[in-house]
């Protein structure tokens, strides 16, 4: 008797990894389900990939505008061409993803259903006209926009990140709610490419809440100075309403008001569980509802991966969770202990139109202290680094956290190429390398010299 596994969300980044792992597994019957139209997953269609296309167009304008060695008018962004080029690319990537899943479905005992899957109860899953009773369900349904419960929001039109990706004509002013990862990407885009006058309301008291505070402070100052954005931190919106001229107004808790032509919601994501009928099961999506084995706490035959579990909505996490879930389904079937997924933090925020990205790998000084690890911290500012100055970069900093035994515990960077350096630092941190043994020899003059500088400073401090 074969073990029947249903993967709901097989076109997504998490689901496809499960499909790849289990497609050729003997004794497994696999049903791949996805209702995406056209299908291809969030990262390809409305996430990582289209956002970077837009950012690079604006970044090139920004570089020309900021560099006082260049003369002549600053070029405008051709939105028609930006959207057209983006659509060409994402349709190619999405077709590739769909083709890959279709190819998997041609294998023995693998079926693809391009329909919505909805739980009827704990065991039964309606897929189109059929009712399936799989032995295991892997929920990989992704996420949807988190619409905050602000009074009046249901009566006010708003734009999302996905809308921005398709917009070719922008109004003069915008009110943005949210300066998290998506806001940090798209606020400079709206300001630079569209020339919009922006007010940003963020309920948290800081930018980059998990970072060492120096990074959020630097980034905020950068946005205010270079993109002329009015950011209101630690601010709650009491009410939203439309204005007589068709715009939007936010009434802030202190009674102040902010009006603009358009409202942009960059207010985060939440698990996409509505069409799945999760309420028909015994599962309650709340903190802790999915174990770090990816198994649902309240149903050992359900595994929840990717954005759907609400843990960390990042692409590589979705993929790694998919790999863990596929193995753990087999382990559970075989009565073996399940393995946990406990990744080292690895994040990149494509802030400053990708020119001033923030990257974090491993520990910050605060998280190392919280974990009770004795450490030293090295800090370098871009202004003091010749390699950055000669390229006319003037903002940013980097920090290295090193255990007193020499182990590199973490890196944070807010500087040009920090996104790229995150890979090097991932290798360093995940392999637990000793700062004294890492060659401090980047090719001169290249931006990773800042890492060499951090290593030298940290080793100096260790050696007292
Ligand atoms: C603007 C933006 C930018 C981003 N940029 C980055 C970035 O630069 N780097 C990064 O790491 N991450 C980024 N992310 C996050 C990343 O895109 C997601 O973490 C990742 O794509 C989630 O993959 P997933 O497999 O969990 O979900 P998805 O890719 O969304 O897959 C879910 C699938 O489930 C299907 N589905 C849902 N419900 C049902 C149902 N009931 N029945 C059948 N099928 C169903 C959907 O059609 C979809 O195909 C970004 C996100 C956004 C919004």
PDB file of N, CA and C in Angstrom, residues 308-346:
ATOM      1  N   UNK A 308       3.171  29.943   4.545  1.00  0.00           N
ATOM      2  CA  UNK A 308       1.913  29.466   5.138  1.00  0.00           C
ATOM      3  C   UNK A 308       2.023  29.259   6.645  1.00  0.00           C
ATOM      4  N   UNK A 309       3.219  28.975   7.160  1.00  0.00           N
ATOM      5  CA  UNK A 309       3.294  28.732   8.613  1.00  0.00           C
ATOM      6  C   UNK A 309       3.534  30.014   9.412  1.00  0.00           C
ATOM      7  N   UNK A 310       3.763  31.122   8.696  1.00  0.00           N
ATOM      8  CA  UNK A 310       3.856  32.416   9.375  1.00  0.00           C
ATOM      9  C   UNK A 310       5.150  32.625  10.138  1.00  0.00           C
ATOM     10  N   UNK A 311       6.128  31.715   9.983  1.00  0.00           N
ATOM     11  CA  UNK A 311       7.356  31.838  10.781  1.00  0.00           C
ATOM     12  C   UNK A 311       8.298  32.885  10.200  1.00  0.00           C
ATOM     13  N   UNK A 312       8.777  32.666   8.999  1.00  0.00           N
ATOM     14  CA  UNK A 312       9.729  33.621   8.411  1.00  0.00           C
ATOM     15  C   UNK A 312       9.518  33.642   6.895  1.00  0.00           C
ATOM     16  N   UNK A 313       8.822  34.672   6.392  1.00  0.00           N
ATOM     17  CA  UNK A 313       8.476  34.676   4.966  1.00  0.00           C
ATOM     18  C   UNK A 313       9.630  35.085   4.064  1.00  0.00           C
ATOM     19  N   UNK A 314      10.557  34.169   3.895  1.00  0.00           N
ATOM     20  CA  UNK A 314      11.755  34.408   3.091  1.00  0.00           C
ATOM     21  C   UNK A 314      11.926  33.209   2.166  1.00  0.00           C
ATOM     22  N   UNK A 315      12.380  33.458   0.968  1.00  0.00           N
ATOM     23  CA  UNK A 315      12.438  32.393  -0.023  1.00  0.00           C
ATOM     24  C   UNK A 315      13.286  31.194   0.404  1.00  0.00           C
ATOM     25  N   UNK A 316      14.536  31.421   0.826  1.00  0.00           N
ATOM     26  CA  UNK A 316      15.384  30.253   1.105  1.00  0.00           C
ATOM     27  C   UNK A 316      14.846  29.461   2.294  1.00  0.00           C
ATOM     28  N   UNK A 317      14.164  30.157   3.202  1.00  0.00           N
ATOM     29  CA  UNK A 317      13.549  29.456   4.340  1.00  0.00           C
ATOM     30  C   UNK A 317      12.427  28.543   3.826  1.00  0.00           C
ATOM     31  N   UNK A 318      11.609  29.075   2.896  1.00  0.00           N
ATOM     32  CA  UNK A 318      10.521  28.267   2.322  1.00  0.00           C
ATOM     33  C   UNK A 318      11.083  26.994   1.691  1.00  0.00           C
ATOM     34  N   UNK A 319      12.184  27.148   0.953  1.00  0.00           N
ATOM     35  CA  UNK A 319      12.758  25.989   0.263  1.00  0.00           C
ATOM     36  C   UNK A 319      13.338  24.981   1.261  1.00  0.00           C
ATOM     37  N   UNK A 320      14.042  25.502   2.261  1.00  0.00           N
ATOM     38  CA  UNK A 320      14.646  24.583   3.239  1.00  0.00           C
ATOM     39  C   UNK A 320      13.577  23.887   4.076  1.00  0.00           C
ATOM     40  N   UNK A 321      12.513  24.613   4.389  1.00  0.00           N
ATOM     41  CA  UNK A 321      11.419  23.975   5.124  1.00  0.00           C
ATOM     42  C   UNK A 321      10.777  22.872   4.282  1.00  0.00           C
ATOM     43  N   UNK A 322      10.681  23.111   2.971  1.00  0.00           N
ATOM     44  CA  UNK A 322      10.138  22.084   2.074  1.00  0.00           C
ATOM     45  C   UNK A 322      10.980  20.822   2.128  1.00  0.00           C
ATOM     46  N   UNK A 323      12.306  20.994   2.116  1.00  0.00           N
ATOM     47  CA  UNK A 323      13.207  19.833   2.153  1.00  0.00           C
ATOM     48  C   UNK A 323      13.052  19.081   3.478  1.00  0.00           C
ATOM     49  N   UNK A 324      12.947  19.842   4.567  1.00  0.00           N
ATOM     50  CA  UNK A 324      12.799  19.213   5.895  1.00  0.00           C
ATOM     51  C   UNK A 324      11.465  18.464   5.970  1.00  0.00           C
ATOM     52  N   UNK A 325      10.394  19.102   5.476  1.00  0.00           N
ATOM     53  CA  UNK A 325       9.062  18.473   5.551  1.00  0.00           C
ATOM     54  C   UNK A 325       9.027  17.178   4.751  1.00  0.00           C
ATOM     55  N   UNK A 326       9.632  17.179   3.549  1.00  0.00           N
ATOM     56  CA  UNK A 326       9.594  15.964   2.715  1.00  0.00           C
ATOM     57  C   UNK A 326      10.276  14.806   3.449  1.00  0.00           C
ATOM     58  N   UNK A 327      11.435  15.098   4.037  1.00  0.00           N
ATOM     59  CA  UNK A 327      12.141  14.029   4.771  1.00  0.00           C
ATOM     60  C   UNK A 327      11.346  13.590   5.995  1.00  0.00           C
ATOM     61  N   UNK A 328      10.737  14.556   6.674  1.00  0.00           N
ATOM     62  CA  UNK A 328      10.026  14.218   7.909  1.00  0.00           C
ATOM     63  C   UNK A 328       8.728  13.457   7.641  1.00  0.00           C
ATOM     64  N   UNK A 329       8.102  13.689   6.495  1.00  0.00           N
ATOM     65  CA  UNK A 329       6.938  12.867   6.130  1.00  0.00           C
ATOM     66  C   UNK A 329       7.383  11.405   6.047  1.00  0.00           C
ATOM     67  N   UNK A 330       8.514  11.175   5.378  1.00  0.00           N
ATOM     68  CA  UNK A 330       8.995   9.792   5.225  1.00  0.00           C
ATOM     69  C   UNK A 330       9.411   9.206   6.572  1.00  0.00           C
ATOM     70  N   UNK A 331      10.074  10.033   7.394  1.00  0.00           N
ATOM     71  CA  UNK A 331      10.495   9.550   8.722  1.00  0.00           C
ATOM     72  C   UNK A 331       9.272   9.178   9.547  1.00  0.00           C
ATOM     73  N   UNK A 332       8.249  10.039   9.496  1.00  0.00           N
ATOM     74  CA  UNK A 332       7.052   9.771  10.290  1.00  0.00           C
ATOM     75  C   UNK A 332       6.390   8.480   9.829  1.00  0.00           C
ATOM     76  N   UNK A 333       6.292   8.327   8.505  1.00  0.00           N
ATOM     77  CA  UNK A 333       5.716   7.090   7.967  1.00  0.00           C
ATOM     78  C   UNK A 333       6.485   5.872   8.461  1.00  0.00           C
ATOM     79  N   UNK A 334       7.815   6.002   8.548  1.00  0.00           N
ATOM     80  CA  UNK A 334       8.665   4.868   8.923  1.00  0.00           C
ATOM     81  C   UNK A 334       8.846   4.736  10.431  1.00  0.00           C
ATOM     82  N   UNK A 335       8.169   5.582  11.195  1.00  0.00           N
ATOM     83  CA  UNK A 335       8.264   5.511  12.658  1.00  0.00           C
ATOM     84  C   UNK A 335       9.585   6.007  13.210  1.00  0.00           C
ATOM     85  N   UNK A 336      10.288   6.825  12.417  1.00  0.00           N
ATOM     86  CA  UNK A 336      11.591   7.347  12.881  1.00  0.00           C
ATOM     87  C   UNK A 336      11.413   8.728  13.499  1.00  0.00           C
ATOM     88  N   UNK A 337      12.360   9.147  14.366  1.00  0.00           N
ATOM     89  CA  UNK A 337      12.251  10.494  14.934  1.00  0.00           C
ATOM     90  C   UNK A 337      12.402  11.566  13.844  1.00  0.00           C
ATOM     91  N   UNK A 338      11.665  12.658  13.997  1.00  0.00           N
ATOM     92  CA  UNK A 338      11.715  13.734  13.010  1.00  0.00           C
ATOM     93  C   UNK A 338      12.896  14.659  13.299  1.00  0.00           C
ATOM     94  N   UNK A 339      13.375  15.318  12.240  1.00  0.00           N
ATOM     95  CA  UNK A 339      14.476  16.270  12.418  1.00  0.00           C
ATOM     96  C   UNK A 339      13.952  17.691  12.453  1.00  0.00           C
ATOM     97  N   UNK A 340      14.640  18.525  13.211  1.00  0.00           N
ATOM     98  CA  UNK A 340      14.217  19.925  13.353  1.00  0.00           C
ATOM     99  C   UNK A 340      14.922  20.813  12.337  1.00  0.00           C
ATOM    100  N   UNK A 341      14.287  21.919  12.051  1.00  0.00           N
ATOM    101  CA  UNK A 341      14.898  22.948  11.195  1.00  0.00           C
ATOM    102  C   UNK A 341      15.199  24.142  12.079  1.00  0.00           C
ATOM    103  N   UNK A 342      16.478  24.455  12.210  1.00  0.00           N
ATOM    104  CA  UNK A 342      16.874  25.545  13.093  1.00  0.00           C
ATOM    105  C   UNK A 342      17.930  26.381  12.376  1.00  0.00           C
ATOM    106  N   UNK A 343      17.485  27.203  11.409  1.00  0.00           N
ATOM    107  CA  UNK A 343      18.455  27.886  10.560  1.00  0.00           C
ATOM    108  C   UNK A 343      19.170  29.027  11.269  1.00  0.00           C
ATOM    109  N   UNK A 344      20.383  29.285  10.816  1.00  0.00           N
ATOM    110  CA  UNK A 344      21.092  30.503  11.234  1.00  0.00           C
ATOM    111  C   UNK A 344      20.458  31.668  10.486  1.00  0.00           C
ATOM    112  N   UNK A 345      20.207  32.764  11.195  1.00  0.00           N
ATOM    113  CA  UNK A 345      19.575  33.927  10.558  1.00  0.00           C
ATOM    114  C   UNK A 345      20.376  34.369   9.331  1.00  0.00           C
ATOM    115  N   UNK A 346      19.675  34.568   8.246  1.00  0.00           N
ATOM    116  CA  UNK A 346      20.329  35.007   7.001  1.00  0.00           C
ATOM    117  C   UNK A 346      19.300  35.855   6.250  1.00  0.00           C
TER     118      UNK A 346
END
